[in-house]
mmCIF file of C-alpha atoms in Angstrom:
data_model
loop_
_atom_site.group_PDB
_atom_site.id
_atom_site.type_symbol
_atom_site.label_atom_id
_atom_site.label_comp_id
_atom_site.label_asym_id
_atom_site.label_seq_id
_atom_site.Cartn_x
_atom_site.Cartn_y
_atom_site.Cartn_z
ATOM 1 C CA UNK A 1 -3.726 -39.764 51.580
ATOM 2 C CA UNK A 2 -5.100 -40.243 48.075
ATOM 3 C CA UNK A 3 -3.355 -42.893 46.041
ATOM 4 C CA UNK A 4 -3.028 -41.900 42.365
ATOM 5 C CA UNK A 5 -3.128 -44.864 39.966
ATOM 6 C CA UNK A 6 -0.647 -44.760 37.068
ATOM 7 C CA UNK A 7 -3.420 -45.130 34.488
ATOM 8 C CA UNK A 8 -4.908 -41.812 35.654
ATOM 9 C CA UNK A 9 -1.644 -39.996 34.855
ATOM 10 C CA UNK A 10 -0.265 -38.840 31.530
ATOM 11 C CA UNK A 11 3.059 -37.047 31.141
ATOM 12 C CA UNK A 12 4.279 -34.948 28.263
ATOM 13 C CA UNK A 13 7.557 -33.145 27.999
ATOM 14 C CA UNK A 14 7.703 -29.714 26.324
ATOM 15 C CA UNK A 15 10.323 -27.161 25.548
ATOM 16 C CA UNK A 16 10.678 -24.989 28.649
ATOM 17 C CA UNK A 17 11.105 -21.241 28.793
ATOM 18 C CA UNK A 18 13.508 -19.156 30.850
ATOM 19 C CA UNK A 19 17.216 -19.564 31.634
ATOM 20 C CA UNK A 20 19.218 -22.443 30.244
ATOM 21 C CA UNK A 21 20.851 -21.115 27.098
ATOM 22 C CA UNK A 22 20.944 -23.491 24.114
ATOM 23 C CA UNK A 23 19.711 -26.298 26.338
ATOM 24 C CA UNK A 24 16.245 -24.700 26.407
ATOM 25 C CA UNK A 25 16.003 -24.725 22.624
ATOM 26 C CA UNK A 26 17.247 -28.305 22.186
ATOM 27 C CA UNK A 27 15.779 -30.361 25.072
ATOM 28 C CA UNK A 28 12.155 -30.776 26.132
ATOM 29 C CA UNK A 29 12.593 -30.444 29.908
ATOM 30 C CA UNK A 30 9.253 -29.020 31.070
ATOM 31 C CA UNK A 31 6.839 -31.650 32.334
ATOM 32 C CA UNK A 32 3.114 -31.358 31.699
ATOM 33 C CA UNK A 33 1.269 -33.740 33.998
ATOM 34 C CA UNK A 34 -2.334 -34.532 33.128
ATOM 35 C CA UNK A 35 -4.480 -36.284 35.712
ATOM 36 C CA UNK A 36 -7.926 -37.767 35.053
ATOM 37 C CA UNK A 37 -9.626 -36.692 38.274
ATOM 38 C CA UNK A 38 -12.624 -38.961 37.731
ATOM 39 C CA UNK A 39 -10.354 -42.030 37.918
ATOM 40 C CA UNK A 40 -9.150 -41.043 41.405
ATOM 41 C CA UNK A 41 -12.466 -41.963 43.006
ATOM 42 C CA UNK A 42 -12.600 -38.868 45.223
ATOM 43 C CA UNK A 43 -15.242 -38.183 47.860
ATOM 44 C CA UNK A 44 -17.713 -35.565 46.487
ATOM 45 C CA UNK A 45 -16.620 -32.979 49.084
ATOM 46 C CA UNK A 46 -12.945 -33.563 48.270
ATOM 47 C CA UNK A 47 -13.739 -33.192 44.570
ATOM 48 C CA UNK A 48 -15.587 -29.930 45.223
ATOM 49 C CA UNK A 49 -12.614 -28.513 47.155
ATOM 50 C CA UNK A 50 -10.199 -29.693 44.452
ATOM 51 C CA UNK A 51 -12.235 -27.878 41.789
ATOM 52 C CA UNK A 52 -11.949 -24.670 43.815
ATOM 53 C CA UNK A 53 -8.212 -25.104 44.470
ATOM 54 C CA UNK A 54 -7.341 -26.092 40.902
ATOM 55 C CA UNK A 55 -9.306 -23.298 39.276
ATOM 56 C CA UNK A 56 -8.544 -23.028 35.538
ATOM 57 C CA UNK A 57 -6.090 -25.941 35.700
ATOM 58 C CA UNK A 58 -9.083 -28.343 35.848
ATOM 59 C CA UNK A 59 -10.914 -28.757 32.538
ATOM 60 C CA UNK A 60 -14.622 -29.464 32.106
ATOM 61 C CA UNK A 61 -13.682 -33.026 31.088
ATOM 62 C CA UNK A 62 -12.161 -33.592 34.546
ATOM 63 C CA UNK A 63 -8.506 -33.374 33.475
ATOM 64 C CA UNK A 64 -6.187 -31.590 35.906
ATOM 65 C CA UNK A 65 -3.142 -30.148 34.132
ATOM 66 C CA UNK A 66 0.006 -29.192 36.007
ATOM 67 C CA UNK A 67 3.067 -27.802 34.206
ATOM 68 C CA UNK A 68 6.448 -27.947 35.960
ATOM 69 C CA UNK A 69 9.289 -25.986 34.365
ATOM 70 C CA UNK A 70 11.203 -24.801 37.423
ATOM 71 C CA UNK A 71 14.224 -27.029 36.907
ATOM 72 C CA UNK A 72 16.570 -27.735 33.996
ATOM 73 C CA UNK A 73 16.123 -31.533 33.876
ATOM 74 C CA UNK A 74 13.189 -33.707 32.965
ATOM 75 C CA UNK A 75 13.536 -35.824 36.095
ATOM 76 C CA UNK A 76 13.499 -32.857 38.441
ATOM 77 C CA UNK A 77 10.471 -31.314 36.679
ATOM 78 C CA UNK A 78 8.664 -34.690 36.709
ATOM 79 C CA UNK A 79 9.258 -35.023 40.456
ATOM 80 C CA UNK A 80 8.183 -31.380 41.009
ATOM 81 C CA UNK A 81 4.919 -31.922 39.078
ATOM 82 C CA UNK A 82 4.092 -35.073 41.070
ATOM 83 C CA UNK A 83 4.940 -33.324 44.347
ATOM 84 C CA UNK A 84 2.673 -30.404 43.472
ATOM 85 C CA UNK A 85 -0.111 -32.849 42.602
ATOM 86 C CA UNK A 86 0.291 -34.589 45.983
ATOM 87 C CA UNK A 87 0.179 -31.202 47.787
ATOM 88 C CA UNK A 88 -2.934 -30.150 45.870
ATOM 89 C CA UNK A 89 -4.715 -33.419 46.672
ATOM 90 C CA UNK A 90 -3.684 -33.212 50.336
ATOM 91 C CA UNK A 91 -5.060 -29.680 50.586
ATOM 92 C CA UNK A 92 -8.314 -30.796 48.915
ATOM 93 C CA UNK A 93 -8.677 -33.576 51.526
ATOM 94 C CA UNK A 94 -8.485 -31.131 54.452
ATOM 95 C CA UNK A 95 -11.863 -30.212 55.862
ATOM 96 C CA UNK A 96 -12.671 -26.648 56.726
ATOM 97 C CA UNK A 97 -13.186 -26.049 60.437
ATOM 98 C CA UNK A 98 -16.853 -25.678 61.244
ATOM 99 C CA UNK A 99 -17.829 -22.253 62.406
ATOM 100 C CA UNK A 100 -19.237 -22.085 65.919
ATOM 101 C CA UNK A 101 -21.924 -19.450 66.135
ATOM 102 C CA UNK A 102 -21.491 -17.013 68.979
ATOM 103 C CA UNK A 103 -23.986 -14.619 70.488
ATOM 104 C CA UNK A 104 -23.016 -11.289 72.043
ATOM 105 C CA UNK A 105 -23.978 -10.892 75.683
ATOM 106 C CA UNK A 106 -26.646 -8.438 76.822
ATOM 107 C CA UNK A 107 -23.922 -6.223 78.344
ATOM 108 C CA UNK A 108 -21.951 -6.198 75.083
ATOM 109 C CA UNK A 109 -25.103 -5.167 73.206
ATOM 110 C CA UNK A 110 -25.735 -2.369 75.705
ATOM 111 C CA UNK A 111 -22.111 -1.112 75.391
ATOM 112 C CA UNK A 112 -22.439 -1.071 71.622
ATOM 113 C CA UNK A 113 -25.684 0.927 71.702
ATOM 114 C CA UNK A 114 -24.215 3.388 74.240
ATOM 115 C CA UNK A 115 -21.154 3.861 72.023
ATOM 116 C CA UNK A 116 -23.340 4.468 68.979
ATOM 117 C CA UNK A 117 -25.427 7.040 70.862
ATOM 118 C CA UNK A 118 -22.272 8.795 72.037
ATOM 119 C CA UNK A 119 -20.919 8.989 68.479
ATOM 120 C CA UNK A 120 -24.335 10.315 67.333
ATOM 121 C CA UNK A 121 -24.266 13.170 69.869
ATOM 122 C CA UNK A 122 -20.719 14.096 68.824
ATOM 123 C CA UNK A 123 -21.734 14.191 65.163
ATOM 124 C CA UNK A 124 -24.942 16.133 65.931
ATOM 125 C CA UNK A 125 -22.829 18.802 67.637
ATOM 126 C CA UNK A 126 -20.895 19.356 64.414
ATOM 127 C CA UNK A 127 -23.729 21.303 62.827
ATOM 128 C CA UNK A 128 -23.527 24.862 61.545
ATOM 129 C CA UNK A 129 -22.611 27.498 64.038
ATOM 130 C CA UNK A 130 -25.553 29.870 64.541
ATOM 131 C CA UNK A 131 -25.021 33.352 65.903
ATOM 132 C CA UNK A 132 -28.177 34.277 67.844
#
């Protein structure tokens, strides 16, 4: 589990969109969480996977930006943004399973060739009908 230091985080609250009536126009409830990824001290492989997972949310300066506007309160959106950050970092930490190369058996190769030859004879028989 990656521990995120508080100095790597920056929170801003914006006016949210969507349902909420007058509350949306008056209160800045959406939470924009900015994370300086370079301050996290990630392993190079974890950083590479994070770049792929984050996509356009990660800037060239190494700032990951998550916007949470699902809920109608600042506290709920702040918790949602931090939870999404934790999930993203946990997914970046997971290693991909190594692929184990397999080799088809000689019998499997022979079956494949026989099947291909059979299909070829079927297709060859589809030619024009000649009346001799």
